mmCIF file with all atom_site columns, C-alpha atoms in Angstrom:
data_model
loop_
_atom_site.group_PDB
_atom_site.id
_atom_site.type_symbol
_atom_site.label_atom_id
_atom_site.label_alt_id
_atom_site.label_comp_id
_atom_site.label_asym_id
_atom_site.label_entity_id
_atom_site.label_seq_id
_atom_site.pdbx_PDB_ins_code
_atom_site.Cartn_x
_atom_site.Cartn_y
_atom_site.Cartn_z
_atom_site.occupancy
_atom_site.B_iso_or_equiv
_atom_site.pdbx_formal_charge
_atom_site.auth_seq_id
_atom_site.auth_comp_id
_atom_site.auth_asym_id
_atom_site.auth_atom_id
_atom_site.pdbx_PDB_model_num
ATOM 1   C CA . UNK S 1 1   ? -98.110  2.020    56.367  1.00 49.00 ? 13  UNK S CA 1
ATOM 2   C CA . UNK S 1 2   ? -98.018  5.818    55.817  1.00 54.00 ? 14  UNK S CA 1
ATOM 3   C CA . UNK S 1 3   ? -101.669 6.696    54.112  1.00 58.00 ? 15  UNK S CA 1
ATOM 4   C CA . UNK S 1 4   ? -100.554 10.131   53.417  1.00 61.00 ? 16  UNK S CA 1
ATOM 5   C CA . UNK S 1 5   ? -98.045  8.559    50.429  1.00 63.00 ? 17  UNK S CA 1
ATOM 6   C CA . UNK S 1 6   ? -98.509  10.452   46.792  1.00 68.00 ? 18  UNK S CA 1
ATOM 7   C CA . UNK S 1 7   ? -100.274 7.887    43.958  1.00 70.00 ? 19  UNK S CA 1
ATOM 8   C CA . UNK S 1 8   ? -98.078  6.986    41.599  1.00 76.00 ? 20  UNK S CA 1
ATOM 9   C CA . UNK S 1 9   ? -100.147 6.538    38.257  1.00 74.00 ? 21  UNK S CA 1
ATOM 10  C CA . UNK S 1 10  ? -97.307  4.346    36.405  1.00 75.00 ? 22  UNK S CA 1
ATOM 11  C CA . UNK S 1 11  ? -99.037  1.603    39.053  1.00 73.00 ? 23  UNK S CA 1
ATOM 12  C CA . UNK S 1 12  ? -102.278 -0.142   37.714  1.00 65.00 ? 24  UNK S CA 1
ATOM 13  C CA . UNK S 1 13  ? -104.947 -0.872   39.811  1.00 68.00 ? 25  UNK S CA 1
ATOM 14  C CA . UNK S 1 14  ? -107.838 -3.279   39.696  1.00 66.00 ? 26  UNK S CA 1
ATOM 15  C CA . UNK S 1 15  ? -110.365 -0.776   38.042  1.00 68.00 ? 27  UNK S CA 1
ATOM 16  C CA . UNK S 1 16  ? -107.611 -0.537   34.771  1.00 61.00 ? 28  UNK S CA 1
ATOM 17  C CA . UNK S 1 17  ? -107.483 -2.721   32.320  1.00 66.00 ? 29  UNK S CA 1
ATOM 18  C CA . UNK S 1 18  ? -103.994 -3.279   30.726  1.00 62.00 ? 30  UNK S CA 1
ATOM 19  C CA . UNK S 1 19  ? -103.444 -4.993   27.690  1.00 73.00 ? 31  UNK S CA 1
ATOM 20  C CA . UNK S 1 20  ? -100.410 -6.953   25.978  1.00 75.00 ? 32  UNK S CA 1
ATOM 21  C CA . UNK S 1 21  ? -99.609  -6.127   22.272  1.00 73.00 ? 33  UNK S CA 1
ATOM 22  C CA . UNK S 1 22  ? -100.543 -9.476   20.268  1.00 73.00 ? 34  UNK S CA 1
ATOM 23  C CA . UNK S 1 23  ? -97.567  -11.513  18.926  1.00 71.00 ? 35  UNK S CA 1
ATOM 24  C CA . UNK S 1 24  ? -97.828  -11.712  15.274  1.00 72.00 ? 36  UNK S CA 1
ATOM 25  C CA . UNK S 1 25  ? -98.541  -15.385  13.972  1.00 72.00 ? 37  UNK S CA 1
ATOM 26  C CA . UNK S 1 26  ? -96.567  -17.156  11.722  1.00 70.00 ? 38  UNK S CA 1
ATOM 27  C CA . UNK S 1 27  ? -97.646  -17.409  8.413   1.00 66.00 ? 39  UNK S CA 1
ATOM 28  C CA . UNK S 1 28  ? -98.755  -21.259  7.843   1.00 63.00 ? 40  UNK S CA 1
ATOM 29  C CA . UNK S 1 29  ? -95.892  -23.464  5.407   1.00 60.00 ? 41  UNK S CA 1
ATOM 30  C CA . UNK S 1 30  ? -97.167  -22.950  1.609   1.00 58.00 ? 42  UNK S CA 1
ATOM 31  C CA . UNK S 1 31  ? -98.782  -26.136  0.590   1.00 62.00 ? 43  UNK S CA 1
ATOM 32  C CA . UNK S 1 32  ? -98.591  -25.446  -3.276  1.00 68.00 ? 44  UNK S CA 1
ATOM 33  C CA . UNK S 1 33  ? -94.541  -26.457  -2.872  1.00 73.00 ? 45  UNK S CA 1
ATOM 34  C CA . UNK S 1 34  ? -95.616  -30.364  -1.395  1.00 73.00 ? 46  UNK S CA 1
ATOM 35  C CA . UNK S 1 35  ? -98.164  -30.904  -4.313  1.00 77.00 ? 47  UNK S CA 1
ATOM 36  C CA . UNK S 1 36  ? -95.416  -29.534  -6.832  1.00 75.00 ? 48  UNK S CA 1
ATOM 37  C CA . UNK S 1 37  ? -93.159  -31.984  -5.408  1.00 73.00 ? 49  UNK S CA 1
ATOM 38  C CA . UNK S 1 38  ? -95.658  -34.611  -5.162  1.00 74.00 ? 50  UNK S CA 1
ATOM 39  C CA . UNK S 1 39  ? -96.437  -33.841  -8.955  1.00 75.00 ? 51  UNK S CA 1
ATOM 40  C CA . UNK S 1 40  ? -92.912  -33.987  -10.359 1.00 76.00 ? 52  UNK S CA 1
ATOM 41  C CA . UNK S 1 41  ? -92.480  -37.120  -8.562  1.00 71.00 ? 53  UNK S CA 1
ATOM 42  C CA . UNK S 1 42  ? -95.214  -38.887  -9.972  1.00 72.00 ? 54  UNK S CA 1
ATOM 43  C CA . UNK S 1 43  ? -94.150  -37.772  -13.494 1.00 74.00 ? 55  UNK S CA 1
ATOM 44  C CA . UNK S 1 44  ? -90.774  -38.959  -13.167 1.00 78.00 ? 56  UNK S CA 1
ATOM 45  C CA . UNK S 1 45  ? -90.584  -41.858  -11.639 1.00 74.00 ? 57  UNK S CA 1
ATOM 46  C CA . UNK S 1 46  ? -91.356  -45.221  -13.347 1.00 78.00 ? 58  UNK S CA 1
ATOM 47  C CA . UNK S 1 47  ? -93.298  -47.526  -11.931 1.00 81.00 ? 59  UNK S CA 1
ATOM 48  C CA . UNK S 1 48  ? -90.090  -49.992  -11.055 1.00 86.00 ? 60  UNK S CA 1
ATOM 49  C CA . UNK S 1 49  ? -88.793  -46.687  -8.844  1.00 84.00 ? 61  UNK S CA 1
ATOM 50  C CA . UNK S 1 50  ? -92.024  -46.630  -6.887  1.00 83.00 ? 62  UNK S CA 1
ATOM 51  C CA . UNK S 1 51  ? -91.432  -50.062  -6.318  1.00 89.00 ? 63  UNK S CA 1
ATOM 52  C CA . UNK S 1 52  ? -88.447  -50.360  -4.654  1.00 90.00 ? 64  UNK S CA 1
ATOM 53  C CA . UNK S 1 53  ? -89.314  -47.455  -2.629  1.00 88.00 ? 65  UNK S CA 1
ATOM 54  C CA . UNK S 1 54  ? -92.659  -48.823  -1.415  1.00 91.00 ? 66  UNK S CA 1
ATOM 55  C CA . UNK S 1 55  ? -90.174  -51.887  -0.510  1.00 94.00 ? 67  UNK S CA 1
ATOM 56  C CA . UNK S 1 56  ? -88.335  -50.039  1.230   1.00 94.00 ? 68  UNK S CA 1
ATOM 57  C CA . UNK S 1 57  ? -90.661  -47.841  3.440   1.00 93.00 ? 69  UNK S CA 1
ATOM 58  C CA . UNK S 1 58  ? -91.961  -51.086  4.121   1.00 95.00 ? 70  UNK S CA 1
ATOM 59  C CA . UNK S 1 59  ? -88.299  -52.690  5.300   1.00 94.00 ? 71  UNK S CA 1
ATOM 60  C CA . UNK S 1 60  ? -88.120  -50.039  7.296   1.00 93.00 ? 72  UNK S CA 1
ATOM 61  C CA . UNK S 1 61  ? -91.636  -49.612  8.671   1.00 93.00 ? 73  UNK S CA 1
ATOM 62  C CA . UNK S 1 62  ? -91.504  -53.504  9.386   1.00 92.00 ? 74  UNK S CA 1
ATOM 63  C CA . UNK S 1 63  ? -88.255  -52.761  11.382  1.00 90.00 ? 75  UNK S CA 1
ATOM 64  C CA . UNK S 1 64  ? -88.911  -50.296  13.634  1.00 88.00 ? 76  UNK S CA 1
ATOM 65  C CA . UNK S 1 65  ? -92.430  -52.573  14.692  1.00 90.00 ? 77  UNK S CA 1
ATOM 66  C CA . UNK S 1 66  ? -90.167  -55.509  15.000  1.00 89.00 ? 78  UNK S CA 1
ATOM 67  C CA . UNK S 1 67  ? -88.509  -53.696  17.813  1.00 84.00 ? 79  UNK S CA 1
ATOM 68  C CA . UNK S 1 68  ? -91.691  -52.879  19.045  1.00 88.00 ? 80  UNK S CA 1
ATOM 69  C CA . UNK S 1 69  ? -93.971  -55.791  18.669  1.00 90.00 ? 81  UNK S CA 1
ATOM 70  C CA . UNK S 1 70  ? -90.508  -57.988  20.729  1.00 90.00 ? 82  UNK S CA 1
ATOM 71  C CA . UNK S 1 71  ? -90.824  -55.739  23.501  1.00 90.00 ? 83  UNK S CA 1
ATOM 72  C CA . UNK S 1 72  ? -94.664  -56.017  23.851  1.00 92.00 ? 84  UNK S CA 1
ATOM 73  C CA . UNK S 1 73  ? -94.696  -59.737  23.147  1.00 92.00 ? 85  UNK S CA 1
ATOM 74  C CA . UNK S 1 74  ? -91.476  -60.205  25.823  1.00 93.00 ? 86  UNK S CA 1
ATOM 75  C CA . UNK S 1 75  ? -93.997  -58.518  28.526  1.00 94.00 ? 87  UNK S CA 1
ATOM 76  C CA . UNK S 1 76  ? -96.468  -59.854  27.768  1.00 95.00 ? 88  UNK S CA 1
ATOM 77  C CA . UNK S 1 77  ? -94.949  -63.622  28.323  1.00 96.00 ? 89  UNK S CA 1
ATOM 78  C CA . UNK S 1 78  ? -93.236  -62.274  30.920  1.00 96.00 ? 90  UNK S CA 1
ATOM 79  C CA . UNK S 1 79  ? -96.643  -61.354  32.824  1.00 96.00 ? 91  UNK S CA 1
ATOM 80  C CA . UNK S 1 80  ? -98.661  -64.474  31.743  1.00 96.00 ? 92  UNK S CA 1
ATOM 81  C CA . UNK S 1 81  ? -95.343  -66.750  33.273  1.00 97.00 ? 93  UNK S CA 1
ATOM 82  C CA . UNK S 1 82  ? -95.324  -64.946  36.308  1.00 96.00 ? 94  UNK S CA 1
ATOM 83  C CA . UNK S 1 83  ? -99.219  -65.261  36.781  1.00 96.00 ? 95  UNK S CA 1
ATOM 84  C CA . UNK S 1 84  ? -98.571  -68.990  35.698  1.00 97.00 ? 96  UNK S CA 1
ATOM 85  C CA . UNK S 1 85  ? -96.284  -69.565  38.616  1.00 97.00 ? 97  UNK S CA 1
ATOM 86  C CA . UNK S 1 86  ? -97.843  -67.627  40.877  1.00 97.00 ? 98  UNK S CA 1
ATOM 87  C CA . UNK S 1 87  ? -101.175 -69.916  41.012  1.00 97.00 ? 99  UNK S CA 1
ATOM 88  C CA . UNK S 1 88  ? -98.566  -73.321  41.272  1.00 97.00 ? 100 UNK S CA 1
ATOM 89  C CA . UNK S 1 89  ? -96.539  -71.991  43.699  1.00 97.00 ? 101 UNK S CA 1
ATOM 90  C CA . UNK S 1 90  ? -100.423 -71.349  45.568  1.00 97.00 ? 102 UNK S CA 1
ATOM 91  C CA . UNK S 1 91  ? -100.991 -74.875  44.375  1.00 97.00 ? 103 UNK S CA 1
ATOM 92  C CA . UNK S 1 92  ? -97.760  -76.348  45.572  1.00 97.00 ? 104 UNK S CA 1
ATOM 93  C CA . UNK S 1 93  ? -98.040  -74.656  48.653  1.00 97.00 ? 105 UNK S CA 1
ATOM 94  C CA . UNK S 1 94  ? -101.438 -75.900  49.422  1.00 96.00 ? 106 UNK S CA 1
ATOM 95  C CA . UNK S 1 95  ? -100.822 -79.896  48.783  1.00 96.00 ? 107 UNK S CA 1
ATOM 96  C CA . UNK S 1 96  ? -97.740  -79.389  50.680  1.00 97.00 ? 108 UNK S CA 1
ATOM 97  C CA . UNK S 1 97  ? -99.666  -78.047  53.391  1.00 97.00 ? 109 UNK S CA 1
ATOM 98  C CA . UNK S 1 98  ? -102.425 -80.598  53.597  1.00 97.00 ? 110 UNK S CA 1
ATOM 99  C CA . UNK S 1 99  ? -99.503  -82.991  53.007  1.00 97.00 ? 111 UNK S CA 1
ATOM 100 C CA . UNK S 1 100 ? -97.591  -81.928  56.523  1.00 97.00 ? 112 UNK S CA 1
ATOM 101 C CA . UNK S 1 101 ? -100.883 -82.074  58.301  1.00 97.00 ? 113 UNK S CA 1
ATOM 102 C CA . UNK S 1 102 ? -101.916 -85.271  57.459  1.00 97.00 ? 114 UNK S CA 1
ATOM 103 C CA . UNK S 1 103 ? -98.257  -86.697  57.535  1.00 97.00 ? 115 UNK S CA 1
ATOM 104 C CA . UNK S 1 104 ? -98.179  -84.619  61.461  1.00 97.00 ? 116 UNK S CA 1
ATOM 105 C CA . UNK S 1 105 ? -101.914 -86.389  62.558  1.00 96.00 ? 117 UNK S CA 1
ATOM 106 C CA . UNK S 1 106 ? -100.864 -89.736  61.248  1.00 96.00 ? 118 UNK S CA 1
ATOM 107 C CA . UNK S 1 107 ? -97.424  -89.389  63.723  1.00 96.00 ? 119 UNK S CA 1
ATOM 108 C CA . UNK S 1 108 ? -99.331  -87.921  66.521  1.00 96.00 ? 120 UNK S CA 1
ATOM 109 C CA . UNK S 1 109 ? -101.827 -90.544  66.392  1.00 96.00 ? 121 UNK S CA 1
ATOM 110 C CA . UNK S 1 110 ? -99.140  -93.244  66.420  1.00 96.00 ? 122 UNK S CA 1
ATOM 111 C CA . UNK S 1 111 ? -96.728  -91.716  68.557  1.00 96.00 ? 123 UNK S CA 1
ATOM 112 C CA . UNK S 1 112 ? -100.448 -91.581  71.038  1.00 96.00 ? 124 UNK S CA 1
ATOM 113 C CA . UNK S 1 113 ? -101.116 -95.188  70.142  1.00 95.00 ? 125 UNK S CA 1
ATOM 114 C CA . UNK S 1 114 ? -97.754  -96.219  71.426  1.00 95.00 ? 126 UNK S CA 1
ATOM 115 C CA . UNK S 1 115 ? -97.854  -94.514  74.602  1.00 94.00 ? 127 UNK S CA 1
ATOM 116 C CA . UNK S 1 116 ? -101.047 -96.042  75.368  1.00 94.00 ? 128 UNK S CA 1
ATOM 117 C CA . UNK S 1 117 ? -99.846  -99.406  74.647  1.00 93.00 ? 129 UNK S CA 1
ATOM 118 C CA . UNK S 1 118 ? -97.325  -98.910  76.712  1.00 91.00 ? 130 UNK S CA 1
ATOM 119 C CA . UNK S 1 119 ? -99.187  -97.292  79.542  1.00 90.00 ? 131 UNK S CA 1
ATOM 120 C CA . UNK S 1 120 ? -101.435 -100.889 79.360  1.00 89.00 ? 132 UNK S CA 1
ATOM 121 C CA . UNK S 1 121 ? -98.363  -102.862 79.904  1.00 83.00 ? 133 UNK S CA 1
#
């Protein structure tokens, strides 16, 4: 590295402090045009209009739940049936277990008994 090199001044260096022109902001959506609409809305329409559109926001709102509320209620069986046969399978698995070693003792200790008999005669 050559310290002999000419500074270039275009280069900043820790001691300056450079700074960015600020982006202008948007200006925020008028809210006077939502209440206007809001306001002709309410003066025109009769009470039977707002009617059928409450029923149908709520058609449609009740819809997209449906899908919703399926997929939540399919897990959630889905989880509680899998913890279900996960503790009888344990269960299962446990009688069948003391099963074979009871059934396994009780043919040892004839099969033993036999011999012996045997043995004595």
């Amino acid at each position: 590295m050559n310290q002999n090199a000419p500074f270039d001044p275009s280069i900043p260096v820790l001691t300056e402090v450079v700074t960015e022109p600020m982006a202008p902001t948007p200006a925020p959506a008028p809210a006077p045009a939502a209440e206007g609409l809001e306001r002709r809305a309410s003066e025109r329409w009769t009470g039977e209009e707002w009617s059928v559109l409450e029923r149908r926001v709520t058609e449609r709102v009740l819809q997209q739940l449906q899908g919703r509320v399926d997929f939540v209620l399919e897990q959630r069986v889905r989880d509680a049936m899998a913890d279900a046969m996960q503790r009888t399978l344990d269960s299962f698995t446990a009688d069948l277990r003391t099963g074979l070693h009871e059934a396994l003792g009780e043919v040892v200790r004839q099969a033993v008994t036999q011999e012996l008999e045997y043995l004595r005669t």
